[in-house]
Amino acid sequence: MKAAVIVFPGSNSDHDAFYTLNGVLGQPTEYVWHKDRRDLKDFDLVVLPGGFSYGDYLRTGAIARFAPVMQDVVEFAKFGGTVFGICNGFQILTECGLLPGALLRNRHLKFVGKKVAIRVENTDTRFTNTCAMHEVLINPIAHGDGNYFADAGTIGKLEDSGRVLFRYCTESGEITDEANPNGSINNIAGILNDKGNVAGMMPHPERCSDPLLGANDGIKIFHSLLESIAVES
Amino acid sequence: MMFTAKIKIMPKPGVLDPQGKAVMHSLETLGFKGIDETRIGKFIEIKLDAASKNAAMETATSMCQSLLANQVIETFEVEIS
């Protein structure tokens, strides 16, 4: 699996993503600078990493969306390429319309940085095929704008078509309001596009993909990507 | 001709505005009575050169649609002077 990690000014999880893909999984991985135009067809996976691109000015992800390389990311996604947005990457994907909805300010207005439990809601996807249905993964979150919002019609479509990938839950897997760290509708922590090739999530699997870090649940998502891309090629 | 576009961006009705809520609670704590709702948006002023008032309006509207507002969660109003 050949992976590209897009680097924006203000990305801060690009090295974590690179380390997971290259250091842990041993996959050829390249950084791609936001100002470069690149034909991404050579890659199997494009990761939009976490961070605070362009200082979160105007709205999170709003300016990054117009970075030159984003035209190539959109093109890559159009032709079925696998795109994975983590945290700020998720915000950028909603801003550029590759994923529906938007990420609002956390309901308590505070930046939240802690480990949370998320439940896998669909295992028939490129991003979760090595997880068990309703498996609980412990992942860190670190965001001020992670409150997933979409109009009722969009939420209904996401729910009915199995496009909610993860929900915030208790450690035993219950979906409760207390387990929701930011006010997201239906505890949504991650979603999938209609074609199944673009996903975004607020938690950081790339920050818990090495046992040395004391948490290893995130690696399952990268193993899933590896698995599905191996099957395709 | 130089025009000034005054752009008001507000969270759509029904979209949670936690900032507005927090400010409303603070106002109530200060003793202000009768507040029904507080919503917080953005105000952007752009000075631009355009052939006519209509052209300036068109440009500013296009700016809102493409970058300044996210129409999933926000509405915008443009005033040209």
PDB file of C-alpha atoms in Angstrom:
ATOM      1  CA  MET A   1       0.000   0.000   0.000  1.00  0.00           C
ATOM      2  CA  LYS A   2       1.492   3.314  -1.056  1.00  0.00           C
ATOM      3  CA  ALA A   3       0.313   6.167   1.127  1.00  0.00           C
ATOM      4  CA  ALA A   4       0.460   9.954   0.883  1.00  0.00           C
ATOM      5  CA  VAL A   5       0.201  12.176   3.947  1.00  0.00           C
ATOM      6  CA  ILE A   6      -0.797  15.722   2.994  1.00  0.00           C
ATOM      7  CA  VAL A   7       1.007  18.416   4.958  1.00  0.00           C
ATOM      8  CA  PHE A   8      -0.688  21.792   5.532  1.00  0.00           C
ATOM      9  CA  PRO A   9       0.798  24.705   7.429  1.00  0.00           C
ATOM     10  CA  GLY A  10      -0.389  23.871  10.946  1.00  0.00           C
ATOM     11  CA  SER A  11      -0.704  20.112  10.501  1.00  0.00           C
ATOM     12  CA  ASN A  12       0.579  18.474  13.676  1.00  0.00           C
ATOM     13  CA  SER A  13      -0.382  14.839  13.317  1.00  0.00           C
ATOM     14  CA  ASP A  14       1.279  14.332   9.944  1.00  0.00           C
ATOM     15  CA  HIS A  15       4.317  12.691  11.563  1.00  0.00           C
ATOM     16  CA  ASP A  16       2.106  10.388  13.647  1.00  0.00           C
ATOM     17  CA  ALA A  17       0.284   9.274  10.502  1.00  0.00           C
ATOM     18  CA  PHE A  18       3.566   8.808   8.640  1.00  0.00           C
ATOM     19  CA  TYR A  19       5.041   6.839  11.552  1.00  0.00           C
ATOM     20  CA  THR A  20       2.025   4.532  11.734  1.00  0.00           C
ATOM     21  CA  LEU A  21       1.970   3.842   7.997  1.00  0.00           C
ATOM     22  CA  ASN A  22       5.701   3.623   7.470  1.00  0.00           C
ATOM     23  CA  GLY A  23       7.317   2.865  10.840  1.00  0.00           C
ATOM     24  CA  VAL A  24       4.699   0.503  12.246  1.00  0.00           C
ATOM     25  CA  LEU A  25       3.204  -1.017   9.090  1.00  0.00           C
ATOM     26  CA  GLY A  26       6.287  -0.746   6.881  1.00  0.00           C
ATOM     27  CA  GLN A  27       4.358   0.739   3.934  1.00  0.00           C
ATOM     28  CA  PRO A  28       5.950   3.161   1.458  1.00  0.00           C
ATOM     29  CA  THR A  29       4.728   6.566   2.572  1.00  0.00           C
ATOM     30  CA  GLU A  30       5.358  10.070   1.310  1.00  0.00           C
ATOM     31  CA  TYR A  31       4.616  13.549   2.595  1.00  0.00           C
ATOM     32  CA  VAL A  32       2.876  15.733   0.023  1.00  0.00           C
ATOM     33  CA  TRP A  33       3.151  19.497   0.569  1.00  0.00           C
ATOM     34  CA  HIS A  34      -0.110  21.443   0.333  1.00  0.00           C
ATOM     35  CA  LYS A  35       1.250  23.815  -2.341  1.00  0.00           C
ATOM     36  CA  ASP A  36       2.317  21.056  -4.684  1.00  0.00           C
ATOM     37  CA  ARG A  37       0.066  19.848  -7.442  1.00  0.00           C
ATOM     38  CA  ARG A  38       0.444  16.095  -7.599  1.00  0.00           C
ATOM     39  CA  ASP A  39      -1.169  13.362  -9.598  1.00  0.00           C
ATOM     40  CA  LEU A  40      -2.112  11.155  -6.677  1.00  0.00           C
ATOM     41  CA  LYS A  41      -3.008   8.172  -8.868  1.00  0.00           C
ATOM     42  CA  ASP A  42       0.247   6.472  -7.856  1.00  0.00           C
ATOM     43  CA  PHE A  43      -1.039   6.245  -4.288  1.00  0.00           C
ATOM     44  CA  ASP A  44      -3.447   3.755  -2.752  1.00  0.00           C
ATOM     45  CA  LEU A  45      -4.283   5.925   0.218  1.00  0.00           C
ATOM     46  CA  VAL A  46      -4.325   9.660   0.901  1.00  0.00           C
ATOM     47  CA  VAL A  47      -4.379  10.776   4.542  1.00  0.00           C
ATOM     48  CA  LEU A  48      -5.429  14.271   5.587  1.00  0.00           C
ATOM     49  CA  PRO A  49      -3.859  14.510   9.031  1.00  0.00           C
ATOM     50  CA  GLY A  50      -4.884  16.285  12.217  1.00  0.00           C
ATOM     51  CA  GLY A  51      -3.747  19.721  13.242  1.00  0.00           C
ATOM     52  CA  PHE A  52      -4.801  23.324  12.980  1.00  0.00           C
ATOM     53  CA  SER A  53      -4.285  24.102   9.323  1.00  0.00           C
ATOM     54  CA  TYR A  54      -4.071  27.847   8.671  1.00  0.00           C
ATOM     55  CA  GLY A  55      -4.641  28.458  12.378  1.00  0.00           C
ATOM     56  CA  ASP A  56      -8.297  27.390  12.065  1.00  0.00           C
ATOM     57  CA  TYR A  57      -8.951  30.901  10.691  1.00  0.00           C
ATOM     58  CA  LEU A  58     -12.508  31.643   9.514  1.00  0.00           C
ATOM     59  CA  ARG A  59     -13.685  28.059  10.186  1.00  0.00           C
ATOM     60  CA  THR A  60     -11.708  24.878  10.786  1.00  0.00           C
ATOM     61  CA  GLY A  61     -10.607  23.475   7.445  1.00  0.00           C
ATOM     62  CA  ALA A  62     -12.116  26.357   5.469  1.00  0.00           C
ATOM     63  CA  ILE A  63      -8.854  27.678   4.069  1.00  0.00           C
ATOM     64  CA  ALA A  64      -7.039  24.351   3.731  1.00  0.00           C
ATOM     65  CA  ARG A  65      -9.804  23.302   1.403  1.00  0.00           C
ATOM     66  CA  PHE A  66      -8.432  25.735  -1.184  1.00  0.00           C
ATOM     67  CA  ALA A  67      -4.825  24.544  -0.924  1.00  0.00           C
ATOM     68  CA  PRO A  68      -3.609  23.619  -4.436  1.00  0.00           C
ATOM     69  CA  VAL A  69      -3.172  19.942  -3.561  1.00  0.00           C
ATOM     70  CA  MET A  70      -6.833  19.678  -2.546  1.00  0.00           C
ATOM     71  CA  GLN A  71      -7.860  19.772  -6.217  1.00  0.00           C
ATOM     72  CA  ASP A  72      -5.820  16.606  -6.658  1.00  0.00           C
ATOM     73  CA  VAL A  73      -7.310  15.043  -3.526  1.00  0.00           C
ATOM     74  CA  VAL A  74     -10.836  15.718  -4.814  1.00  0.00           C
ATOM     75  CA  GLU A  75      -9.910  14.270  -8.195  1.00  0.00           C
ATOM     76  CA  PHE A  76      -8.345  11.208  -6.525  1.00  0.00           C
ATOM     77  CA  ALA A  77     -11.525  10.669  -4.487  1.00  0.00           C
ATOM     78  CA  LYS A  78     -13.747  11.089  -7.566  1.00  0.00           C
ATOM     79  CA  PHE A  79     -11.995   8.168  -9.202  1.00  0.00           C
ATOM     80  CA  GLY A  80     -12.518   5.975  -6.162  1.00  0.00           C
ATOM     81  CA  GLY A  81      -9.198   6.523  -4.377  1.00  0.00           C
ATOM     82  CA  THR A  82      -9.215   5.935  -0.624  1.00  0.00           C
ATOM     83  CA  VAL A  83      -9.118   9.180   1.369  1.00  0.00           C
ATOM     84  CA  PHE A  84      -8.932   9.207   5.158  1.00  0.00           C
ATOM     85  CA  GLY A  85      -9.344  12.448   7.127  1.00  0.00           C
ATOM     86  CA  ILE A  86      -8.424  12.504  10.774  1.00  0.00           C
ATOM     87  CA  CYS A  87      -9.571  15.348  13.062  1.00  0.00           C
ATOM     88  CA  ASN A  88      -8.638  18.510  11.095  1.00  0.00           C
ATOM     89  CA  GLY A  89      -8.559  16.222   8.045  1.00  0.00           C
ATOM     90  CA  PHE A  90     -12.216  15.350   8.719  1.00  0.00           C
ATOM     91  CA  GLN A  91     -13.042  19.057   9.019  1.00  0.00           C
ATOM     92  CA  ILE A  92     -11.333  19.751   5.677  1.00  0.00           C
ATOM     93  CA  LEU A  93     -13.267  16.903   4.012  1.00  0.00           C
ATOM     94  CA  THR A  94     -16.602  18.377   5.135  1.00  0.00           C
ATOM     95  CA  GLU A  95     -15.559  21.868   4.033  1.00  0.00           C
ATOM     96  CA  CYS A  96     -14.655  20.661   0.546  1.00  0.00           C
ATOM     97  CA  GLY A  97     -17.837  18.638   0.232  1.00  0.00           C
ATOM     98  CA  LEU A  98     -16.262  15.169   0.025  1.00  0.00           C
ATOM     99  CA  LEU A  99     -18.149  14.360   3.222  1.00  0.00           C
ATOM    100  CA  PRO A 100     -21.552  15.772   4.249  1.00  0.00           C
ATOM    101  CA  GLY A 101     -22.225  17.936   7.306  1.00  0.00           C
ATOM    102  CA  ALA A 102     -19.942  20.163   9.341  1.00  0.00           C
ATOM    103  CA  LEU A 103     -17.981  20.162  12.583  1.00  0.00           C
ATOM    104  CA  LEU A 104     -19.204  22.814  15.012  1.00  0.00           C
ATOM    105  CA  ARG A 105     -17.624  24.143  18.187  1.00  0.00           C
ATOM    106  CA  ASN A 106     -17.798  21.582  21.017  1.00  0.00           C
ATOM    107  CA  ARG A 107     -21.019  22.035  22.932  1.00  0.00           C
ATOM    108  CA  HIS A 108     -19.166  22.944  26.157  1.00  0.00           C
ATOM    109  CA  LEU A 109     -16.896  25.344  24.244  1.00  0.00           C
ATOM    110  CA  LYS A 110     -13.795  23.667  25.619  1.00  0.00           C
ATOM    111  CA  PHE A 111     -10.954  22.015  23.808  1.00  0.00           C
ATOM    112  CA  VAL A 112     -11.061  18.342  24.794  1.00  0.00           C
ATOM    113  CA  GLY A 113      -7.911  16.229  24.859  1.00  0.00           C
ATOM    114  CA  LYS A 114      -8.448  12.790  26.382  1.00  0.00           C
ATOM    115  CA  LYS A 115      -8.943   9.122  25.616  1.00  0.00           C
ATOM    116  CA  VAL A 116     -12.467   8.204  24.603  1.00  0.00           C
ATOM    117  CA  ALA A 117     -14.253   4.998  23.707  1.00  0.00           C
ATOM    118  CA  ILE A 118     -15.768   4.680  20.233  1.00  0.00           C
ATOM    119  CA  ARG A 119     -17.938   1.866  18.924  1.00  0.00           C
ATOM    120  CA  VAL A 120     -17.568   0.410  15.439  1.00  0.00           C
ATOM    121  CA  GLU A 121     -20.935   0.741  13.670  1.00  0.00           C
ATOM    122  CA  ASN A 122     -20.208  -0.876  10.310  1.00  0.00           C
ATOM    123  CA  THR A 123     -17.499  -3.448   9.580  1.00  0.00           C
ATOM    124  CA  ASP A 124     -18.207  -3.772   5.874  1.00  0.00           C
ATOM    125  CA  THR A 125     -15.967  -0.853   4.909  1.00  0.00           C
ATOM    126  CA  ARG A 126     -12.382  -0.241   3.769  1.00  0.00           C
ATOM    127  CA  PHE A 127     -11.727   1.460   7.076  1.00  0.00           C
ATOM    128  CA  THR A 128     -13.149  -1.063   9.551  1.00  0.00           C
ATOM    129  CA  ASN A 129     -13.073  -4.528   7.961  1.00  0.00           C
ATOM    130  CA  THR A 130     -10.712  -5.988  10.567  1.00  0.00           C
ATOM    131  CA  CYS A 131     -12.869  -4.737  13.464  1.00  0.00           C
ATOM    132  CA  ALA A 132     -15.737  -6.664  15.004  1.00  0.00           C
ATOM    133  CA  MET A 133     -19.266  -5.227  14.838  1.00  0.00           C
ATOM    134  CA  HIS A 134     -19.834  -2.972  17.868  1.00  0.00           C
ATOM    135  CA  GLU A 135     -16.235  -3.445  18.960  1.00  0.00           C
ATOM    136  CA  VAL A 136     -15.153  -0.703  21.358  1.00  0.00           C
ATOM    137  CA  LEU A 137     -11.885   1.052  20.497  1.00  0.00           C
ATOM    138  CA  ILE A 138     -10.058   3.404  22.852  1.00  0.00           C
ATOM    139  CA  ASN A 139      -8.750   6.386  20.882  1.00  0.00           C
ATOM    140  CA  PRO A 140      -7.499   9.814  21.926  1.00  0.00           C
ATOM    141  CA  ILE A 141      -9.348  12.950  20.884  1.00  0.00           C
ATOM    142  CA  ALA A 142      -7.869  16.450  20.788  1.00  0.00           C
ATOM    143  CA  HIS A 143     -10.194  19.059  19.345  1.00  0.00           C
ATOM    144  CA  GLY A 144     -12.233  22.182  19.995  1.00  0.00           C
ATOM    145  CA  ASP A 145     -14.521  21.781  16.988  1.00  0.00           C
ATOM    146  CA  GLY A 146     -15.650  18.177  16.832  1.00  0.00           C
ATOM    147  CA  ASN A 147     -19.373  18.559  17.235  1.00  0.00           C
ATOM    148  CA  TYR A 148     -20.732  16.777  14.152  1.00  0.00           C
ATOM    149  CA  PHE A 149     -23.762  18.458  12.632  1.00  0.00           C
ATOM    150  CA  ALA A 150     -25.843  17.806   9.543  1.00  0.00           C
ATOM    151  CA  ASP A 151     -29.497  18.493   8.740  1.00  0.00           C
ATOM    152  CA  ALA A 152     -32.041  15.836   9.683  1.00  0.00           C
ATOM    153  CA  GLY A 153     -32.298  14.535   6.104  1.00  0.00           C
ATOM    154  CA  THR A 154     -28.546  13.977   5.839  1.00  0.00           C
ATOM    155  CA  ILE A 155     -28.355  12.302   9.246  1.00  0.00           C
ATOM    156  CA  GLY A 156     -31.226  10.019   8.226  1.00  0.00           C
ATOM    157  CA  LYS A 157     -29.402   9.052   5.028  1.00  0.00           C
ATOM    158  CA  LEU A 158     -26.130   8.385   6.883  1.00  0.00           C
ATOM    159  CA  GLU A 159     -27.904   6.240   9.460  1.00  0.00           C
ATOM    160  CA  ASP A 160     -30.008   4.302   6.960  1.00  0.00           C
ATOM    161  CA  SER A 161     -27.101   3.465   4.690  1.00  0.00           C
ATOM    162  CA  GLY A 162     -24.623   2.376   7.377  1.00  0.00           C
ATOM    163  CA  ARG A 163     -22.394   5.362   6.802  1.00  0.00           C
ATOM    164  CA  VAL A 164     -21.904   6.139  10.474  1.00  0.00           C
ATOM    165  CA  LEU A 165     -18.561   4.431  11.080  1.00  0.00           C
ATOM    166  CA  PHE A 166     -17.992   5.206  14.766  1.00  0.00           C
ATOM    167  CA  ARG A 167     -19.973   6.535  17.711  1.00  0.00           C
ATOM    168  CA  TYR A 168     -18.733   7.818  21.040  1.00  0.00           C
ATOM    169  CA  CYS A 169     -19.717   5.321  23.725  1.00  0.00           C
ATOM    170  CA  THR A 170     -18.995   4.163  27.262  1.00  0.00           C
ATOM    171  CA  GLU A 171     -16.185   1.652  27.759  1.00  0.00           C
ATOM    172  CA  SER A 172     -18.790  -1.097  27.735  1.00  0.00           C
ATOM    173  CA  GLY A 173     -20.172   0.129  24.401  1.00  0.00           C
ATOM    174  CA  GLU A 174     -23.300   1.975  25.458  1.00  0.00           C
ATOM    175  CA  ILE A 175     -24.213   5.070  23.480  1.00  0.00           C
ATOM    176  CA  THR A 176     -24.994   7.665  26.141  1.00  0.00           C
ATOM    177  CA  ASP A 177     -25.009  11.446  26.293  1.00  0.00           C
ATOM    178  CA  GLU A 178     -22.327  11.395  29.019  1.00  0.00           C
ATOM    179  CA  ALA A 179     -20.041   9.476  26.663  1.00  0.00           C
ATOM    180  CA  ASN A 180     -20.435  12.180  24.005  1.00  0.00           C
ATOM    181  CA  PRO A 181     -17.448  14.519  24.455  1.00  0.00           C
ATOM    182  CA  ASN A 182     -18.522  17.291  22.090  1.00  0.00           C
ATOM    183  CA  GLY A 183     -22.272  17.209  21.411  1.00  0.00           C
ATOM    184  CA  SER A 184     -22.173  15.413  18.058  1.00  0.00           C
ATOM    185  CA  ILE A 185     -25.585  14.391  16.728  1.00  0.00           C
ATOM    186  CA  ASN A 186     -26.261  10.706  17.536  1.00  0.00           C
ATOM    187  CA  ASN A 187     -22.777  10.532  19.136  1.00  0.00           C
ATOM    188  CA  ILE A 188     -21.255  10.426  15.634  1.00  0.00           C
ATOM    189  CA  ALA A 189     -17.430  10.233  15.749  1.00  0.00           C
ATOM    190  CA  GLY A 190     -16.761   9.210  12.148  1.00  0.00           C
ATOM    191  CA  ILE A 191     -18.581   8.869   8.836  1.00  0.00           C
ATOM    192  CA  LEU A 192     -18.213   7.454   5.347  1.00  0.00           C
ATOM    193  CA  ASN A 193     -19.158   8.951   1.967  1.00  0.00           C
ATOM    194  CA  ASP A 194     -21.785   7.348  -0.269  1.00  0.00           C
ATOM    195  CA  LYS A 195     -19.238   5.525  -2.439  1.00  0.00           C
ATOM    196  CA  GLY A 196     -17.416   4.120   0.593  1.00  0.00           C
ATOM    197  CA  ASN A 197     -13.972   5.449  -0.367  1.00  0.00           C
ATOM    198  CA  VAL A 198     -13.786   8.598   1.766  1.00  0.00           C
ATOM    199  CA  ALA A 199     -13.984   8.560   5.566  1.00  0.00           C
ATOM    200  CA  GLY A 200     -13.421  11.102   8.305  1.00  0.00           C
ATOM    201  CA  MET A 201     -13.215  10.785  12.057  1.00  0.00           C
ATOM    202  CA  MET A 202     -12.434  13.132  14.931  1.00  0.00           C
ATOM    203  CA  PRO A 203     -10.535  10.619  17.154  1.00  0.00           C
ATOM    204  CA  HIS A 204      -6.878   9.941  16.396  1.00  0.00           C
ATOM    205  CA  PRO A 205      -6.166   6.278  15.547  1.00  0.00           C
ATOM    206  CA  GLU A 206      -2.658   7.235  14.379  1.00  0.00           C
ATOM    207  CA  ARG A 207      -1.834   8.308  17.926  1.00  0.00           C
ATOM    208  CA  CYS A 208      -2.618   4.883  19.368  1.00  0.00           C
ATOM    209  CA  SER A 209      -1.148   2.485  16.845  1.00  0.00           C
ATOM    210  CA  ASP A 210       2.014   1.379  18.617  1.00  0.00           C
ATOM    211  CA  PRO A 211       1.977  -0.622  21.880  1.00  0.00           C
ATOM    212  CA  LEU A 212       4.864   1.581  23.058  1.00  0.00           C
ATOM    213  CA  LEU A 213       2.374   4.445  23.283  1.00  0.00           C
ATOM    214  CA  GLY A 214       0.258   2.516  25.772  1.00  0.00           C
ATOM    215  CA  ALA A 215      -2.685   2.089  23.421  1.00  0.00           C
ATOM    216  CA  ASN A 216      -2.880   0.099  20.255  1.00  0.00           C
ATOM    217  CA  ASP A 217      -6.512   0.155  19.188  1.00  0.00           C
ATOM    218  CA  GLY A 218      -5.981   2.563  16.312  1.00  0.00           C
ATOM    219  CA  ILE A 219      -3.890   0.097  14.336  1.00  0.00           C
ATOM    220  CA  LYS A 220      -7.046  -1.886  13.511  1.00  0.00           C
ATOM    221  CA  ILE A 221      -8.194   0.921  11.234  1.00  0.00           C
ATOM    222  CA  PHE A 222      -4.851   0.965   9.405  1.00  0.00           C
ATOM    223  CA  HIS A 223      -4.865  -2.843   9.209  1.00  0.00           C
ATOM    224  CA  SER A 224      -8.328  -2.600   7.627  1.00  0.00           C
ATOM    225  CA  LEU A 225      -7.033  -0.169   5.004  1.00  0.00           C
ATOM    226  CA  LEU A 226      -4.085  -2.424   4.296  1.00  0.00           C
ATOM    227  CA  GLU A 227      -6.373  -5.419   3.962  1.00  0.00           C
ATOM    228  CA  SER A 228      -8.872  -3.763   1.614  1.00  0.00           C
ATOM    229  CA  ILE A 229      -6.220  -2.188  -0.574  1.00  0.00           C
ATOM    230  CA  ALA A 230      -4.362  -5.525  -0.847  1.00  0.00           C
ATOM    231  CA  VAL A 231      -7.614  -7.159  -2.004  1.00  0.00           C
ATOM    232  CA  GLU A 232      -8.156  -4.489  -4.668  1.00  0.00           C
ATOM    233  CA  SER A 233      -4.696  -4.584  -6.178  1.00  0.00           C
TER     234      SER A 233
ATOM    235  CA  MET B   1     -15.323  52.341  -8.295  1.00  0.00           C
ATOM    236  CA  MET B   2     -14.550  51.385  -4.722  1.00  0.00           C
ATOM    237  CA  PHE B   3     -17.279  49.747  -2.735  1.00  0.00           C
ATOM    238  CA  THR B   4     -17.499  48.338   0.761  1.00  0.00           C
ATOM    239  CA  ALA B   5     -19.191  44.994   1.216  1.00  0.00           C
ATOM    240  CA  LYS B   6     -20.557  44.476   4.697  1.00  0.00           C
ATOM    241  CA  ILE B   7     -21.125  40.800   5.228  1.00  0.00           C
ATOM    242  CA  LYS B   8     -23.043  39.315   8.120  1.00  0.00           C
ATOM    243  CA  ILE B   9     -22.715  35.585   8.724  1.00  0.00           C
ATOM    244  CA  MET B  10     -24.968  33.855  11.250  1.00  0.00           C
ATOM    245  CA  PRO B  11     -25.426  30.258  12.380  1.00  0.00           C
ATOM    246  CA  LYS B  12     -28.557  28.864  10.726  1.00  0.00           C
ATOM    247  CA  PRO B  13     -31.648  28.595  12.910  1.00  0.00           C
ATOM    248  CA  GLY B  14     -31.581  25.164  14.514  1.00  0.00           C
ATOM    249  CA  VAL B  15     -27.791  24.915  14.462  1.00  0.00           C
ATOM    250  CA  LEU B  16     -26.454  24.736  18.012  1.00  0.00           C
ATOM    251  CA  ASP B  17     -24.599  27.914  18.927  1.00  0.00           C
ATOM    252  CA  PRO B  18     -22.795  27.090  22.187  1.00  0.00           C
ATOM    253  CA  GLN B  19     -20.989  30.426  22.151  1.00  0.00           C
ATOM    254  CA  GLY B  20     -24.273  32.305  21.978  1.00  0.00           C
ATOM    255  CA  LYS B  21     -25.678  30.180  24.803  1.00  0.00           C
ATOM    256  CA  ALA B  22     -22.665  30.760  27.052  1.00  0.00           C
ATOM    257  CA  VAL B  23     -22.848  34.523  26.473  1.00  0.00           C
ATOM    258  CA  MET B  24     -26.579  34.530  27.161  1.00  0.00           C
ATOM    259  CA  HIS B  25     -26.007  32.751  30.497  1.00  0.00           C
ATOM    260  CA  SER B  26     -23.360  35.312  31.394  1.00  0.00           C
ATOM    261  CA  LEU B  27     -25.724  38.171  30.569  1.00  0.00           C
ATOM    262  CA  GLU B  28     -28.354  36.556  32.785  1.00  0.00           C
ATOM    263  CA  THR B  29     -25.807  36.147  35.582  1.00  0.00           C
ATOM    264  CA  LEU B  30     -25.151  39.877  35.324  1.00  0.00           C
ATOM    265  CA  GLY B  31     -28.839  40.448  35.961  1.00  0.00           C
ATOM    266  CA  PHE B  32     -30.087  41.279  32.445  1.00  0.00           C
ATOM    267  CA  LYS B  33     -33.677  40.110  32.191  1.00  0.00           C
ATOM    268  CA  GLY B  34     -35.916  38.999  29.382  1.00  0.00           C
ATOM    269  CA  ILE B  35     -33.271  37.594  27.032  1.00  0.00           C
ATOM    270  CA  ASP B  36     -34.902  35.080  24.732  1.00  0.00           C
ATOM    271  CA  GLU B  37     -31.932  34.061  22.632  1.00  0.00           C
ATOM    272  CA  THR B  38     -28.339  35.090  21.907  1.00  0.00           C
ATOM    273  CA  ARG B  39     -26.686  34.054  18.646  1.00  0.00           C
ATOM    274  CA  ILE B  40     -23.149  34.894  17.667  1.00  0.00           C
ATOM    275  CA  GLY B  41     -22.015  35.262  14.094  1.00  0.00           C
ATOM    276  CA  LYS B  42     -19.302  37.045  12.154  1.00  0.00           C
ATOM    277  CA  PHE B  43     -19.069  40.414  10.494  1.00  0.00           C
ATOM    278  CA  ILE B  44     -16.676  40.853   7.593  1.00  0.00           C
ATOM    279  CA  GLU B  45     -15.925  44.086   5.782  1.00  0.00           C
ATOM    280  CA  ILE B  46     -14.346  43.939   2.344  1.00  0.00           C
ATOM    281  CA  LYS B  47     -13.255  46.953   0.316  1.00  0.00           C
ATOM    282  CA  LEU B  48     -13.304  46.087  -3.346  1.00  0.00           C
ATOM    283  CA  ASP B  49     -13.105  47.632  -6.751  1.00  0.00           C
ATOM    284  CA  ALA B  50     -16.013  46.867  -9.078  1.00  0.00           C
ATOM    285  CA  ALA B  51     -17.711  48.329 -12.153  1.00  0.00           C
ATOM    286  CA  SER B  52     -21.038  48.877 -10.418  1.00  0.00           C
ATOM    287  CA  LYS B  53     -22.887  48.293  -7.176  1.00  0.00           C
ATOM    288  CA  ASN B  54     -24.509  45.213  -8.710  1.00  0.00           C
ATOM    289  CA  ALA B  55     -21.168  43.816  -9.790  1.00  0.00           C
ATOM    290  CA  ALA B  56     -19.783  44.356  -6.273  1.00  0.00           C
ATOM    291  CA  MET B  57     -22.813  42.581  -4.856  1.00  0.00           C
ATOM    292  CA  GLU B  58     -22.305  39.672  -7.225  1.00  0.00           C
ATOM    293  CA  THR B  59     -18.631  39.343  -6.320  1.00  0.00           C
ATOM    294  CA  ALA B  60     -19.276  39.543  -2.571  1.00  0.00           C
ATOM    295  CA  THR B  61     -22.062  36.970  -2.830  1.00  0.00           C
ATOM    296  CA  SER B  62     -19.786  34.639  -4.714  1.00  0.00           C
ATOM    297  CA  MET B  63     -17.104  35.127  -2.021  1.00  0.00           C
ATOM    298  CA  CYS B  64     -19.639  34.126   0.628  1.00  0.00           C
ATOM    299  CA  GLN B  65     -20.749  31.065  -1.299  1.00  0.00           C
ATOM    300  CA  SER B  66     -17.244  29.794  -1.958  1.00  0.00           C
ATOM    301  CA  LEU B  67     -15.347  30.644   1.220  1.00  0.00           C
ATOM    302  CA  LEU B  68     -16.711  33.109   3.744  1.00  0.00           C
ATOM    303  CA  ALA B  69     -19.805  31.166   4.807  1.00  0.00           C
ATOM    304  CA  ASN B  70     -20.398  27.452   5.098  1.00  0.00           C
ATOM    305  CA  GLN B  71     -23.974  27.116   3.911  1.00  0.00           C
ATOM    306  CA  VAL B  72     -24.392  23.784   5.692  1.00  0.00           C
ATOM    307  CA  ILE B  73     -24.408  25.662   8.993  1.00  0.00           C
ATOM    308  CA  GLU B  74     -24.503  29.379   8.230  1.00  0.00           C
ATOM    309  CA  THR B  75     -26.520  32.021   6.427  1.00  0.00           C
ATOM    310  CA  PHE B  76     -25.135  35.256   5.062  1.00  0.00           C
ATOM    311  CA  GLU B  77     -26.354  38.738   4.191  1.00  0.00           C
ATOM    312  CA  VAL B  78     -24.447  41.201   2.026  1.00  0.00           C
ATOM    313  CA  GLU B  79     -24.821  44.961   2.045  1.00  0.00           C
ATOM    314  CA  ILE B  80     -22.931  47.116  -0.458  1.00  0.00           C
ATOM    315  CA  SER B  81     -22.172  50.780   0.165  1.00  0.00           C
TER     316      SER B  81
END
